[in-house]
């Protein structure tokens, strides 16, 4: 369900709050889905992340060994993270070419976030968008359930059930009943 509801990284960076951000590397991963936002301020963050997360960081906890991202990025990718937003110009001015190459090799989006944008300025609109999408999905599921339940409660045929499903999903539907087929 997260793959349906999440926001693609490319859509995330088009949100008003991130309009001034820049993709540094990982262009091939811009269609990954963001389903949560997390903050990295500890060096052992790999133990605390979950699939679909977009990680925000100033890189403070790794500022003296920024090359550790060459190890972290493959781990993040394997764990299913959607990407990372990094605020440069605070603790790290730029990312080394090796880190950018690692992100590019793993299609792991690294997004440079302007220094003046706070985490909450990013997290609130992203979480609101995710909640809106979840609410819309729940509404669609409820509508589908009501439609099918009405047909079934009035003793509708398999053909009527198939029509109700088709109306909900907008695709052709076939119901195959193997009960009367000879073996």
Tab-separated table of C-alpha atoms in Angstrom:
chain	number	residue	atom	x	y	z
A	1	UNK	CA	0.000	0.000	0.000
A	2	UNK	CA	2.917	2.389	0.698
A	3	UNK	CA	4.048	2.048	-2.918
A	4	UNK	CA	0.677	3.386	-4.030
A	5	UNK	CA	0.329	6.097	-1.404
A	6	UNK	CA	3.892	7.389	-1.173
A	7	UNK	CA	5.225	10.494	-2.869
A	8	UNK	CA	7.858	10.030	-5.552
A	9	UNK	CA	11.135	11.769	-4.707
A	10	UNK	CA	10.775	13.843	-7.884
A	11	UNK	CA	7.359	15.080	-6.646
A	12	UNK	CA	8.753	15.717	-3.179
A	13	UNK	CA	11.389	18.104	-4.514
A	14	UNK	CA	8.733	19.918	-6.541
A	15	UNK	CA	6.831	20.797	-3.352
A	16	UNK	CA	6.962	24.511	-2.580
A	17	UNK	CA	9.229	24.131	0.436
A	18	UNK	CA	11.863	22.235	-1.606
A	19	UNK	CA	11.685	24.239	-4.852
A	20	UNK	CA	15.198	25.589	-4.213
A	21	UNK	CA	16.715	22.155	-3.571
A	22	UNK	CA	19.020	20.430	-6.074
A	23	UNK	CA	19.552	16.805	-7.001
A	24	UNK	CA	23.244	16.086	-6.441
A	25	UNK	CA	23.226	12.419	-7.479
A	26	UNK	CA	21.016	9.364	-7.799
A	27	UNK	CA	18.909	10.677	-10.664
A	28	UNK	CA	17.864	7.119	-11.545
A	29	UNK	CA	16.080	6.803	-8.188
A	30	UNK	CA	13.824	9.844	-8.431
A	31	UNK	CA	10.761	7.604	-8.866
A	32	UNK	CA	11.331	5.899	-5.499
A	33	UNK	CA	8.423	6.402	-3.123
A	34	UNK	CA	8.729	8.397	0.085
A	35	UNK	CA	6.361	7.077	2.734
A	36	UNK	CA	7.973	8.586	5.822
A	37	UNK	CA	10.506	11.238	6.801
A	38	UNK	CA	13.294	10.627	9.291
A	39	UNK	CA	16.201	12.682	10.618
A	40	UNK	CA	19.796	11.477	10.727
A	41	UNK	CA	21.787	13.007	13.543
A	42	UNK	CA	23.552	9.892	14.826
A	43	UNK	CA	26.281	7.952	13.017
A	44	UNK	CA	24.598	4.558	13.562
A	45	UNK	CA	21.374	5.583	11.790
A	46	UNK	CA	21.437	2.445	9.623
A	47	UNK	CA	20.038	0.551	12.612
A	48	UNK	CA	17.086	2.943	12.904
A	49	UNK	CA	15.794	3.502	9.376
A	50	UNK	CA	12.864	1.857	7.591
A	51	UNK	CA	11.899	1.255	3.951
A	52	UNK	CA	10.388	4.253	2.188
A	53	UNK	CA	12.006	6.827	4.446
A	54	UNK	CA	13.478	10.040	3.144
A	55	UNK	CA	16.331	10.920	5.459
A	56	UNK	CA	17.083	14.543	6.370
A	57	UNK	CA	20.494	15.523	7.716
A	58	UNK	CA	23.018	18.289	8.262
A	59	UNK	CA	25.663	15.515	8.381
A	60	UNK	CA	26.833	16.832	11.749
A	61	UNK	CA	27.346	13.357	13.200
A	62	UNK	CA	29.607	12.355	10.298
A	63	UNK	CA	31.120	15.718	9.377
A	64	UNK	CA	34.652	14.606	10.230
A	65	UNK	CA	34.320	11.366	8.264
A	66	UNK	CA	31.892	12.258	5.479
A	67	UNK	CA	33.322	9.466	3.306
A	68	UNK	CA	31.403	7.029	5.545
A	69	UNK	CA	28.458	7.822	3.268
A	70	UNK	CA	30.176	5.510	0.747
A	71	UNK	CA	29.303	2.672	3.141
A	72	UNK	CA	25.982	4.043	4.360
A	73	UNK	CA	24.411	4.686	0.961
A	74	UNK	CA	24.582	1.039	-0.204
A	75	UNK	CA	23.130	0.006	3.184
A	76	UNK	CA	20.359	2.612	2.860
A	77	UNK	CA	19.614	1.386	-0.642
A	78	UNK	CA	19.473	-2.248	0.483
A	79	UNK	CA	17.101	-1.284	3.308
A	80	UNK	CA	14.787	0.444	0.815
A	81	UNK	CA	15.247	4.094	1.759
A	82	UNK	CA	13.864	6.513	-0.810
A	83	UNK	CA	16.712	9.024	-0.601
A	84	UNK	CA	18.447	11.632	1.493
A	85	UNK	CA	18.159	15.376	1.812
A	86	UNK	CA	21.341	17.006	3.056
A	87	UNK	CA	21.751	20.568	4.255
A	88	UNK	CA	25.128	21.712	3.100
A	89	UNK	CA	26.938	24.878	4.160
A	90	UNK	CA	26.417	24.219	7.856
A	91	UNK	CA	28.757	21.371	8.817
A	92	UNK	CA	29.684	20.069	5.357
A	93	UNK	CA	30.249	22.454	2.471
A	94	UNK	CA	30.152	19.901	-0.328
A	95	UNK	CA	30.008	16.161	-0.725
A	96	UNK	CA	33.073	14.376	-2.113
A	97	UNK	CA	32.919	13.080	-5.682
A	98	UNK	CA	33.223	9.513	-4.366
A	99	UNK	CA	29.992	9.925	-2.364
A	100	UNK	CA	28.179	11.334	-5.384
A	101	UNK	CA	29.459	8.429	-7.503
A	102	UNK	CA	28.265	5.916	-4.883
A	103	UNK	CA	24.810	7.500	-4.795
A	104	UNK	CA	24.670	7.536	-8.578
A	105	UNK	CA	25.744	3.867	-8.786
A	106	UNK	CA	22.942	2.883	-6.399
A	107	UNK	CA	20.314	5.223	-7.884
A	108	UNK	CA	20.043	6.687	-4.410
A	109	UNK	CA	18.826	10.301	-4.607
A	110	UNK	CA	20.952	12.810	-2.729
A	111	UNK	CA	19.163	16.138	-2.557
A	112	UNK	CA	20.905	19.328	-1.471
A	113	UNK	CA	18.514	21.253	0.768
A	114	UNK	CA	18.975	24.991	1.262
A	115	UNK	CA	20.525	25.886	4.588
A	116	UNK	CA	17.666	28.134	5.722
A	117	UNK	CA	14.927	25.493	5.474
A	118	UNK	CA	14.092	23.804	8.773
A	119	UNK	CA	13.264	20.139	9.090
A	120	UNK	CA	9.748	20.940	10.265
A	121	UNK	CA	9.203	23.089	7.146
A	122	UNK	CA	9.828	19.920	5.136
A	123	UNK	CA	8.243	17.317	7.378
A	124	UNK	CA	4.870	18.989	7.906
A	125	UNK	CA	3.868	19.383	4.229
A	126	UNK	CA	5.230	15.935	3.326
A	127	UNK	CA	3.352	14.235	6.146
A	128	UNK	CA	0.199	16.215	5.302
A	129	UNK	CA	0.424	15.061	1.686
A	130	UNK	CA	0.956	11.464	2.773
A	131	UNK	CA	-2.028	11.622	5.145
A	132	UNK	CA	-4.203	13.152	2.411
A	133	UNK	CA	-3.249	10.342	0.035
A	134	UNK	CA	-3.932	7.707	2.695
A	135	UNK	CA	-7.307	9.270	3.438
A	136	UNK	CA	-8.210	9.258	-0.261
A	137	UNK	CA	-7.159	5.610	-0.549
A	138	UNK	CA	-9.245	4.647	2.493
A	139	UNK	CA	-12.221	6.479	1.010
A	140	UNK	CA	-11.832	4.561	-2.264
A	141	UNK	CA	-11.607	1.249	-0.407
A	142	UNK	CA	-14.724	2.102	1.613
A	143	UNK	CA	-16.626	3.035	-1.562
A	144	UNK	CA	-15.551	-0.237	-3.166
A	145	UNK	CA	-16.648	-2.240	-0.112
A	146	UNK	CA	-20.033	-0.499	0.009
A	147	UNK	CA	-20.643	-1.096	-3.708
A	148	UNK	CA	-19.757	-4.804	-3.560
A	149	UNK	CA	-21.625	-5.341	-0.282
A	150	UNK	CA	-24.821	-3.818	-1.734
A	151	UNK	CA	-24.687	-6.162	-4.729
A	152	UNK	CA	-24.000	-9.208	-2.569
A	153	UNK	CA	-26.667	-8.411	0.054
A	154	UNK	CA	-29.367	-8.208	-2.573
A	155	UNK	CA	-28.233	-11.563	-3.992
A	156	UNK	CA	-26.477	-10.203	-7.054
A	157	UNK	CA	-25.042	-12.582	-9.612
A	158	UNK	CA	-21.348	-13.041	-10.344
A	159	UNK	CA	-21.890	-10.904	-13.441
A	160	UNK	CA	-23.281	-8.054	-11.304
A	161	UNK	CA	-20.379	-8.418	-8.875
A	162	UNK	CA	-17.933	-8.273	-11.800
A	163	UNK	CA	-19.658	-5.105	-13.111
A	164	UNK	CA	-19.417	-3.479	-9.661
A	165	UNK	CA	-15.731	-4.347	-9.428
A	166	UNK	CA	-15.153	-3.063	-12.979
A	167	UNK	CA	-16.857	0.208	-12.097
A	168	UNK	CA	-14.585	0.598	-9.068
A	169	UNK	CA	-11.265	-0.274	-10.709
A	170	UNK	CA	-11.995	1.015	-14.211
A	171	UNK	CA	-10.596	-2.133	-15.826
A	172	UNK	CA	-12.167	-5.217	-17.393
A	173	UNK	CA	-13.014	-7.925	-14.851
A	174	UNK	CA	-13.631	-11.627	-15.310
A	175	UNK	CA	-14.729	-14.005	-12.588
A	176	UNK	CA	-13.839	-17.607	-13.310
A	177	UNK	CA	-15.674	-20.280	-11.363
A	178	UNK	CA	-13.877	-23.636	-11.666
A	179	UNK	CA	-16.569	-25.516	-9.704
A	180	UNK	CA	-18.348	-26.865	-12.803
A	181	UNK	CA	-15.294	-27.497	-14.965
A	182	UNK	CA	-14.413	-31.109	-15.641
A	183	UNK	CA	-10.975	-32.176	-14.567
